[in-house]
Amino acid sequence: MRSRSVSGVVLSGTVDVPAPPARLVADWEREISLHLELEPGDVEALPLVRARARWPDYRRCVQALEDWTHTLGLHEVLAASEVALMACRGARYHHDGAQYGGAAFCNLFLSEDKGLDLHFPATGHRMPLRRGTVVVFDTGQPHAVIQRRSPGFDAADFPPGQDCSLVFLSWELPMENAAVRQALGISFDTDPLTALLLVEEQVWLNGGPASVCPASGRWCQEN
């Protein structure tokens, strides 16, 4: 078991991707409303295999993202990484280091602009989410999807009946890949003695386990 730093680097941009077919978007909307039943702040997976069968431009979307990642020095990383199709109705502040500590996320947003931002409170990064927005970040970095006018996450910003669900593709880029570590400035074996004592992935701050306030994104020291 190894320890590593948590990167404050957030890489973002915009790529030109075609709008998903209307029938596919309608399928996503049905899946979200009838099966996922997303509550404000929820993030869940959509069926990717079924979507690809109805998505003639899927490969064009992936190619556009691959071209962008190549400009970051991430050659062939995307093709070798796990990908999932995700949906969210906003997202509470959280980190994913406890489940995906060995990876960075690379997300490509597919929905039109619905007035939502991706916010990283610890780094100050905040970006509007619209079709073609791409971002690479450390899974251990707190983040949320919030209303553009809001300073933080509030469930009241996502009332019933309001169209505020987003769909995006998400890749898990392995931290073991030297190009990923270099792009994010990750250092390994920063606290090997502590890592040897742990049986599961954790994010530590100031010598102890830490959690994230779901409303503000501030780190909290766990007892």
PDB file of C-alpha atoms in Angstrom:
ATOM      1  CA  MET A   1       0.000   0.000   0.000  1.00  0.00           C
ATOM      2  CA  ARG A   2       1.354   3.443  -0.954  1.00  0.00           C
ATOM      3  CA  SER A   3       0.619   7.011   0.039  1.00  0.00           C
ATOM      4  CA  ARG A   4       0.426   9.966  -2.319  1.00  0.00           C
ATOM      5  CA  SER A   5      -0.228  13.679  -2.315  1.00  0.00           C
ATOM      6  CA  VAL A   6      -3.568  15.218  -3.327  1.00  0.00           C
ATOM      7  CA  SER A   7      -3.154  17.483  -6.321  1.00  0.00           C
ATOM      8  CA  GLY A   8      -4.523  21.010  -6.479  1.00  0.00           C
ATOM      9  CA  VAL A   9      -4.131  21.037 -10.269  1.00  0.00           C
ATOM     10  CA  VAL A  10      -7.386  21.165 -12.239  1.00  0.00           C
ATOM     11  CA  LEU A  11      -7.040  20.877 -16.015  1.00  0.00           C
ATOM     12  CA  SER A  12     -10.024  22.081 -18.005  1.00  0.00           C
ATOM     13  CA  GLY A  13     -11.049  23.164 -21.462  1.00  0.00           C
ATOM     14  CA  THR A  14     -13.701  22.860 -24.138  1.00  0.00           C
ATOM     15  CA  VAL A  15     -13.848  20.481 -27.084  1.00  0.00           C
ATOM     16  CA  ASP A  16     -16.175  20.517 -30.067  1.00  0.00           C
ATOM     17  CA  VAL A  17     -18.521  17.544 -29.730  1.00  0.00           C
ATOM     18  CA  PRO A  18     -21.808  17.014 -31.592  1.00  0.00           C
ATOM     19  CA  ALA A  19     -25.039  17.136 -29.648  1.00  0.00           C
ATOM     20  CA  PRO A  20     -26.339  13.653 -28.748  1.00  0.00           C
ATOM     21  CA  PRO A  21     -29.347  12.569 -30.844  1.00  0.00           C
ATOM     22  CA  ALA A  22     -32.699  13.766 -29.530  1.00  0.00           C
ATOM     23  CA  ARG A  23     -33.953  10.197 -29.093  1.00  0.00           C
ATOM     24  CA  LEU A  24     -30.883   9.372 -26.979  1.00  0.00           C
ATOM     25  CA  VAL A  25     -31.378  12.454 -24.810  1.00  0.00           C
ATOM     26  CA  ALA A  26     -35.030  11.463 -24.359  1.00  0.00           C
ATOM     27  CA  ASP A  27     -33.881   7.973 -23.335  1.00  0.00           C
ATOM     28  CA  TRP A  28     -31.537   9.472 -20.744  1.00  0.00           C
ATOM     29  CA  GLU A  29     -34.322  11.667 -19.388  1.00  0.00           C
ATOM     30  CA  ARG A  30     -36.638   8.660 -19.020  1.00  0.00           C
ATOM     31  CA  GLU A  31     -33.910   6.642 -17.300  1.00  0.00           C
ATOM     32  CA  ILE A  32     -33.167   9.499 -14.909  1.00  0.00           C
ATOM     33  CA  SER A  33     -36.804  10.123 -13.999  1.00  0.00           C
ATOM     34  CA  LEU A  34     -38.131   6.550 -13.914  1.00  0.00           C
ATOM     35  CA  HIS A  35     -35.202   4.478 -12.682  1.00  0.00           C
ATOM     36  CA  LEU A  36     -32.476   6.626 -11.138  1.00  0.00           C
ATOM     37  CA  GLU A  37     -34.986   8.977  -9.462  1.00  0.00           C
ATOM     38  CA  LEU A  38     -32.177  11.439  -8.752  1.00  0.00           C
ATOM     39  CA  GLU A  39     -32.526  13.612  -5.683  1.00  0.00           C
ATOM     40  CA  PRO A  40     -30.641  16.935  -5.449  1.00  0.00           C
ATOM     41  CA  GLY A  41     -26.945  16.160  -5.119  1.00  0.00           C
ATOM     42  CA  ASP A  42     -27.148  12.585  -6.428  1.00  0.00           C
ATOM     43  CA  VAL A  43     -24.653  11.202  -8.958  1.00  0.00           C
ATOM     44  CA  GLU A  44     -25.473   7.825 -10.561  1.00  0.00           C
ATOM     45  CA  ALA A  45     -24.459   5.713 -13.562  1.00  0.00           C
ATOM     46  CA  LEU A  46     -26.460   5.394 -16.797  1.00  0.00           C
ATOM     47  CA  PRO A  47     -26.298   2.324 -19.095  1.00  0.00           C
ATOM     48  CA  LEU A  48     -23.358   3.037 -21.430  1.00  0.00           C
ATOM     49  CA  VAL A  49     -23.668  -0.043 -23.642  1.00  0.00           C
ATOM     50  CA  ARG A  50     -27.273   0.785 -24.534  1.00  0.00           C
ATOM     51  CA  ALA A  51     -26.362   4.436 -25.137  1.00  0.00           C
ATOM     52  CA  ARG A  52     -23.526   3.564 -27.519  1.00  0.00           C
ATOM     53  CA  ALA A  53     -25.900   1.470 -29.645  1.00  0.00           C
ATOM     54  CA  ARG A  54     -28.036   4.592 -30.201  1.00  0.00           C
ATOM     55  CA  TRP A  55     -25.178   7.093 -30.428  1.00  0.00           C
ATOM     56  CA  PRO A  56     -23.568   7.287 -33.895  1.00  0.00           C
ATOM     57  CA  ASP A  57     -21.246  10.132 -32.838  1.00  0.00           C
ATOM     58  CA  TYR A  58     -19.919   8.456 -29.686  1.00  0.00           C
ATOM     59  CA  ARG A  59     -16.555   7.771 -31.305  1.00  0.00           C
ATOM     60  CA  ARG A  60     -16.295  11.399 -32.462  1.00  0.00           C
ATOM     61  CA  CYS A  61     -16.833  12.567 -28.886  1.00  0.00           C
ATOM     62  CA  VAL A  62     -14.129  10.252 -27.578  1.00  0.00           C
ATOM     63  CA  GLN A  63     -11.741  11.274 -30.365  1.00  0.00           C
ATOM     64  CA  ALA A  64     -12.216  14.961 -29.559  1.00  0.00           C
ATOM     65  CA  LEU A  65     -11.364  14.244 -25.932  1.00  0.00           C
ATOM     66  CA  GLU A  66      -8.373  12.100 -26.888  1.00  0.00           C
ATOM     67  CA  ASP A  67      -7.026  14.930 -29.052  1.00  0.00           C
ATOM     68  CA  TRP A  68      -7.348  17.305 -26.091  1.00  0.00           C
ATOM     69  CA  THR A  69      -5.676  14.954 -23.624  1.00  0.00           C
ATOM     70  CA  HIS A  70      -2.784  14.525 -26.066  1.00  0.00           C
ATOM     71  CA  THR A  71      -2.062  18.255 -25.690  1.00  0.00           C
ATOM     72  CA  LEU A  72      -1.555  17.557 -21.956  1.00  0.00           C
ATOM     73  CA  GLY A  73       0.950  14.788 -22.663  1.00  0.00           C
ATOM     74  CA  LEU A  74      -1.592  12.068 -21.835  1.00  0.00           C
ATOM     75  CA  HIS A  75      -0.978   9.901 -24.884  1.00  0.00           C
ATOM     76  CA  GLU A  76      -2.956   6.626 -25.046  1.00  0.00           C
ATOM     77  CA  VAL A  77      -4.054   6.982 -21.404  1.00  0.00           C
ATOM     78  CA  LEU A  78      -7.726   7.486 -22.217  1.00  0.00           C
ATOM     79  CA  ALA A  79      -7.956   4.388 -24.420  1.00  0.00           C
ATOM     80  CA  ALA A  80      -6.599   2.216 -21.603  1.00  0.00           C
ATOM     81  CA  SER A  81      -8.881   3.640 -18.890  1.00  0.00           C
ATOM     82  CA  GLU A  82     -12.278   2.567 -17.576  1.00  0.00           C
ATOM     83  CA  VAL A  83     -15.170   4.749 -18.791  1.00  0.00           C
ATOM     84  CA  ALA A  84     -18.694   5.208 -17.435  1.00  0.00           C
ATOM     85  CA  LEU A  85     -21.732   7.239 -18.425  1.00  0.00           C
ATOM     86  CA  MET A  86     -22.941   9.293 -15.481  1.00  0.00           C
ATOM     87  CA  ALA A  87     -25.865  11.541 -14.573  1.00  0.00           C
ATOM     88  CA  CYS A  88     -26.175  14.047 -11.754  1.00  0.00           C
ATOM     89  CA  ARG A  89     -28.750  16.443 -10.383  1.00  0.00           C
ATOM     90  CA  GLY A  90     -26.152  18.797  -9.043  1.00  0.00           C
ATOM     91  CA  ALA A  91     -23.624  17.227  -6.703  1.00  0.00           C
ATOM     92  CA  ARG A  92     -22.933  17.835  -3.033  1.00  0.00           C
ATOM     93  CA  TYR A  93     -19.373  18.709  -2.097  1.00  0.00           C
ATOM     94  CA  HIS A  94     -17.423  15.484  -1.801  1.00  0.00           C
ATOM     95  CA  HIS A  95     -14.202  13.782  -2.739  1.00  0.00           C
ATOM     96  CA  ASP A  96     -13.834  10.345  -4.321  1.00  0.00           C
ATOM     97  CA  GLY A  97     -10.427   9.482  -2.883  1.00  0.00           C
ATOM     98  CA  ALA A  98     -11.773   6.809  -0.549  1.00  0.00           C
ATOM     99  CA  GLN A  99     -13.129   4.795  -3.508  1.00  0.00           C
ATOM    100  CA  TYR A 100     -10.941   5.919  -6.406  1.00  0.00           C
ATOM    101  CA  GLY A 101      -7.732   6.941  -4.663  1.00  0.00           C
ATOM    102  CA  GLY A 102      -5.628   5.281  -7.338  1.00  0.00           C
ATOM    103  CA  ALA A 103      -7.101   7.384 -10.141  1.00  0.00           C
ATOM    104  CA  ALA A 104      -7.780  10.821 -11.521  1.00  0.00           C
ATOM    105  CA  PHE A 105     -11.097  11.611 -13.191  1.00  0.00           C
ATOM    106  CA  CYS A 106     -11.409  12.853 -16.764  1.00  0.00           C
ATOM    107  CA  ASN A 107     -14.956  14.068 -17.430  1.00  0.00           C
ATOM    108  CA  LEU A 108     -16.601  15.145 -20.684  1.00  0.00           C
ATOM    109  CA  PHE A 109     -19.950  16.889 -20.214  1.00  0.00           C
ATOM    110  CA  LEU A 110     -22.633  16.209 -22.822  1.00  0.00           C
ATOM    111  CA  SER A 111     -25.605  18.312 -21.694  1.00  0.00           C
ATOM    112  CA  GLU A 112     -26.393  21.841 -22.792  1.00  0.00           C
ATOM    113  CA  ASP A 113     -25.780  24.731 -20.381  1.00  0.00           C
ATOM    114  CA  LYS A 114     -28.303  24.536 -17.521  1.00  0.00           C
ATOM    115  CA  GLY A 115     -26.785  27.231 -15.347  1.00  0.00           C
ATOM    116  CA  LEU A 116     -24.593  24.890 -13.298  1.00  0.00           C
ATOM    117  CA  ASP A 117     -20.907  25.124 -12.391  1.00  0.00           C
ATOM    118  CA  LEU A 118     -18.282  22.612 -11.331  1.00  0.00           C
ATOM    119  CA  HIS A 119     -16.629  24.064  -8.221  1.00  0.00           C
ATOM    120  CA  PHE A 120     -13.388  23.133  -6.447  1.00  0.00           C
ATOM    121  CA  PRO A 121     -13.491  25.226  -3.255  1.00  0.00           C
ATOM    122  CA  ALA A 122      -9.980  24.378  -2.041  1.00  0.00           C
ATOM    123  CA  THR A 123      -8.335  25.458  -5.294  1.00  0.00           C
ATOM    124  CA  GLY A 124     -10.724  28.245  -6.362  1.00  0.00           C
ATOM    125  CA  HIS A 125     -11.505  26.647  -9.719  1.00  0.00           C
ATOM    126  CA  ARG A 126     -15.065  27.165 -10.920  1.00  0.00           C
ATOM    127  CA  MET A 127     -16.197  26.428 -14.472  1.00  0.00           C
ATOM    128  CA  PRO A 128     -19.552  26.582 -16.276  1.00  0.00           C
ATOM    129  CA  LEU A 129     -20.805  23.197 -17.426  1.00  0.00           C
ATOM    130  CA  ARG A 130     -22.018  22.923 -20.992  1.00  0.00           C
ATOM    131  CA  ARG A 131     -21.661  20.506 -23.874  1.00  0.00           C
ATOM    132  CA  GLY A 132     -17.966  19.985 -24.572  1.00  0.00           C
ATOM    133  CA  THR A 133     -16.626  21.034 -21.161  1.00  0.00           C
ATOM    134  CA  VAL A 134     -13.733  18.733 -20.195  1.00  0.00           C
ATOM    135  CA  VAL A 135     -11.881  18.489 -16.901  1.00  0.00           C
ATOM    136  CA  VAL A 136      -9.134  16.328 -15.387  1.00  0.00           C
ATOM    137  CA  PHE A 137      -8.688  16.367 -11.609  1.00  0.00           C
ATOM    138  CA  ASP A 138      -7.533  14.391  -8.603  1.00  0.00           C
ATOM    139  CA  THR A 139     -10.273  12.211  -7.123  1.00  0.00           C
ATOM    140  CA  GLY A 140      -9.130  13.334  -3.662  1.00  0.00           C
ATOM    141  CA  GLN A 141      -9.895  16.993  -4.396  1.00  0.00           C
ATOM    142  CA  PRO A 142     -13.281  18.206  -3.008  1.00  0.00           C
ATOM    143  CA  HIS A 143     -15.718  19.297  -5.707  1.00  0.00           C
ATOM    144  CA  ALA A 144     -19.423  19.876  -6.352  1.00  0.00           C
ATOM    145  CA  VAL A 145     -21.886  20.800  -9.070  1.00  0.00           C
ATOM    146  CA  ILE A 146     -23.775  23.897  -7.939  1.00  0.00           C
ATOM    147  CA  GLN A 147     -26.024  26.624  -9.299  1.00  0.00           C
ATOM    148  CA  ARG A 148     -24.062  29.391 -11.030  1.00  0.00           C
ATOM    149  CA  ARG A 149     -25.516  32.081  -8.774  1.00  0.00           C
ATOM    150  CA  SER A 150     -24.886  30.108  -5.593  1.00  0.00           C
ATOM    151  CA  PRO A 151     -21.839  30.234  -3.302  1.00  0.00           C
ATOM    152  CA  GLY A 152     -22.283  26.555  -2.358  1.00  0.00           C
ATOM    153  CA  PHE A 153     -24.506  23.514  -2.632  1.00  0.00           C
ATOM    154  CA  ASP A 154     -28.151  23.974  -1.626  1.00  0.00           C
ATOM    155  CA  ALA A 155     -30.757  21.295  -2.354  1.00  0.00           C
ATOM    156  CA  ALA A 156     -33.349  24.053  -2.747  1.00  0.00           C
ATOM    157  CA  ASP A 157     -31.542  25.141  -5.918  1.00  0.00           C
ATOM    158  CA  PHE A 158     -32.763  21.920  -7.579  1.00  0.00           C
ATOM    159  CA  PRO A 159     -36.561  21.960  -7.106  1.00  0.00           C
ATOM    160  CA  PRO A 160     -38.854  19.261  -8.519  1.00  0.00           C
ATOM    161  CA  GLY A 161     -39.837  19.894 -12.126  1.00  0.00           C
ATOM    162  CA  GLN A 162     -36.779  21.955 -12.969  1.00  0.00           C
ATOM    163  CA  ASP A 163     -34.532  20.614 -15.732  1.00  0.00           C
ATOM    164  CA  CYS A 164     -31.155  20.569 -13.985  1.00  0.00           C
ATOM    165  CA  SER A 165     -29.785  17.075 -14.609  1.00  0.00           C
ATOM    166  CA  LEU A 166     -26.474  16.689 -16.426  1.00  0.00           C
ATOM    167  CA  VAL A 167     -25.036  13.728 -18.333  1.00  0.00           C
ATOM    168  CA  PHE A 168     -21.306  13.184 -18.723  1.00  0.00           C
ATOM    169  CA  LEU A 169     -18.712  10.573 -19.615  1.00  0.00           C
ATOM    170  CA  SER A 170     -16.135   9.844 -16.925  1.00  0.00           C
ATOM    171  CA  TRP A 171     -12.803   8.028 -17.288  1.00  0.00           C
ATOM    172  CA  GLU A 172     -10.615   6.719 -14.448  1.00  0.00           C
ATOM    173  CA  LEU A 173      -7.027   7.661 -15.300  1.00  0.00           C
ATOM    174  CA  PRO A 174      -4.563   5.502 -13.311  1.00  0.00           C
ATOM    175  CA  MET A 175      -2.196   7.370 -11.002  1.00  0.00           C
ATOM    176  CA  GLU A 176       0.356   4.637 -11.670  1.00  0.00           C
ATOM    177  CA  ASN A 177       0.721   6.155 -15.142  1.00  0.00           C
ATOM    178  CA  ALA A 178       3.728   8.518 -15.098  1.00  0.00           C
ATOM    179  CA  ALA A 179       2.076  10.973 -17.520  1.00  0.00           C
ATOM    180  CA  VAL A 180      -0.976  11.313 -15.267  1.00  0.00           C
ATOM    181  CA  ARG A 181       1.204  11.940 -12.210  1.00  0.00           C
ATOM    182  CA  GLN A 182       3.272  14.507 -14.092  1.00  0.00           C
ATOM    183  CA  ALA A 183       0.228  16.352 -15.457  1.00  0.00           C
ATOM    184  CA  LEU A 184      -1.255  16.678 -11.946  1.00  0.00           C
ATOM    185  CA  GLY A 185       1.994  17.059 -10.009  1.00  0.00           C
ATOM    186  CA  ILE A 186       1.423  13.972  -7.845  1.00  0.00           C
ATOM    187  CA  SER A 187       4.102  12.716  -5.449  1.00  0.00           C
ATOM    188  CA  PHE A 188       4.085   9.108  -4.228  1.00  0.00           C
ATOM    189  CA  ASP A 189       5.152   7.717  -0.837  1.00  0.00           C
ATOM    190  CA  THR A 190       4.581  10.961   1.045  1.00  0.00           C
ATOM    191  CA  ASP A 191       3.614   9.070   4.245  1.00  0.00           C
ATOM    192  CA  PRO A 192       4.537   5.385   3.801  1.00  0.00           C
ATOM    193  CA  LEU A 193       4.426   4.495   7.517  1.00  0.00           C
ATOM    194  CA  THR A 194       0.782   5.581   7.828  1.00  0.00           C
ATOM    195  CA  ALA A 195      -0.135   3.856   4.568  1.00  0.00           C
ATOM    196  CA  LEU A 196       1.155   0.547   5.897  1.00  0.00           C
ATOM    197  CA  LEU A 197      -1.335   0.727   8.776  1.00  0.00           C
ATOM    198  CA  LEU A 198      -4.419   1.340   6.623  1.00  0.00           C
ATOM    199  CA  VAL A 199      -6.653  -1.410   5.251  1.00  0.00           C
ATOM    200  CA  GLU A 200      -8.656   0.874   2.930  1.00  0.00           C
ATOM    201  CA  GLU A 201      -8.097   4.062   0.941  1.00  0.00           C
ATOM    202  CA  GLN A 202      -8.463   7.259   2.959  1.00  0.00           C
ATOM    203  CA  VAL A 203      -7.721  10.947   2.592  1.00  0.00           C
ATOM    204  CA  TRP A 204      -5.739  12.387   5.507  1.00  0.00           C
ATOM    205  CA  LEU A 205      -5.217  16.011   6.503  1.00  0.00           C
ATOM    206  CA  ASN A 206      -2.877  17.276   9.240  1.00  0.00           C
ATOM    207  CA  GLY A 207      -2.103  13.776  10.434  1.00  0.00           C
ATOM    208  CA  GLY A 208      -5.606  12.306  10.538  1.00  0.00           C
ATOM    209  CA  PRO A 209      -8.587  11.219   8.419  1.00  0.00           C
ATOM    210  CA  ALA A 210     -10.616  14.085   6.959  1.00  0.00           C
ATOM    211  CA  SER A 211     -14.093  14.449   5.485  1.00  0.00           C
ATOM    212  CA  VAL A 212     -15.758  17.181   3.421  1.00  0.00           C
ATOM    213  CA  CYS A 213     -18.686  19.401   4.441  1.00  0.00           C
ATOM    214  CA  PRO A 214     -21.364  18.618   1.782  1.00  0.00           C
ATOM    215  CA  ALA A 215     -22.686  22.204   1.759  1.00  0.00           C
ATOM    216  CA  SER A 216     -19.459  24.256   1.717  1.00  0.00           C
ATOM    217  CA  GLY A 217     -16.725  21.876   0.601  1.00  0.00           C
ATOM    218  CA  ARG A 218     -14.540  22.689   3.600  1.00  0.00           C
ATOM    219  CA  TRP A 219     -12.344  19.942   5.033  1.00  0.00           C
ATOM    220  CA  CYS A 220     -13.340  18.630   8.451  1.00  0.00           C
ATOM    221  CA  GLN A 221     -11.043  16.656  10.719  1.00  0.00           C
ATOM    222  CA  GLU A 222     -12.626  13.369  11.709  1.00  0.00           C
ATOM    223  CA  ASN A 223     -12.567  12.277  15.358  1.00  0.00           C
TER     224      ASN A 223
END
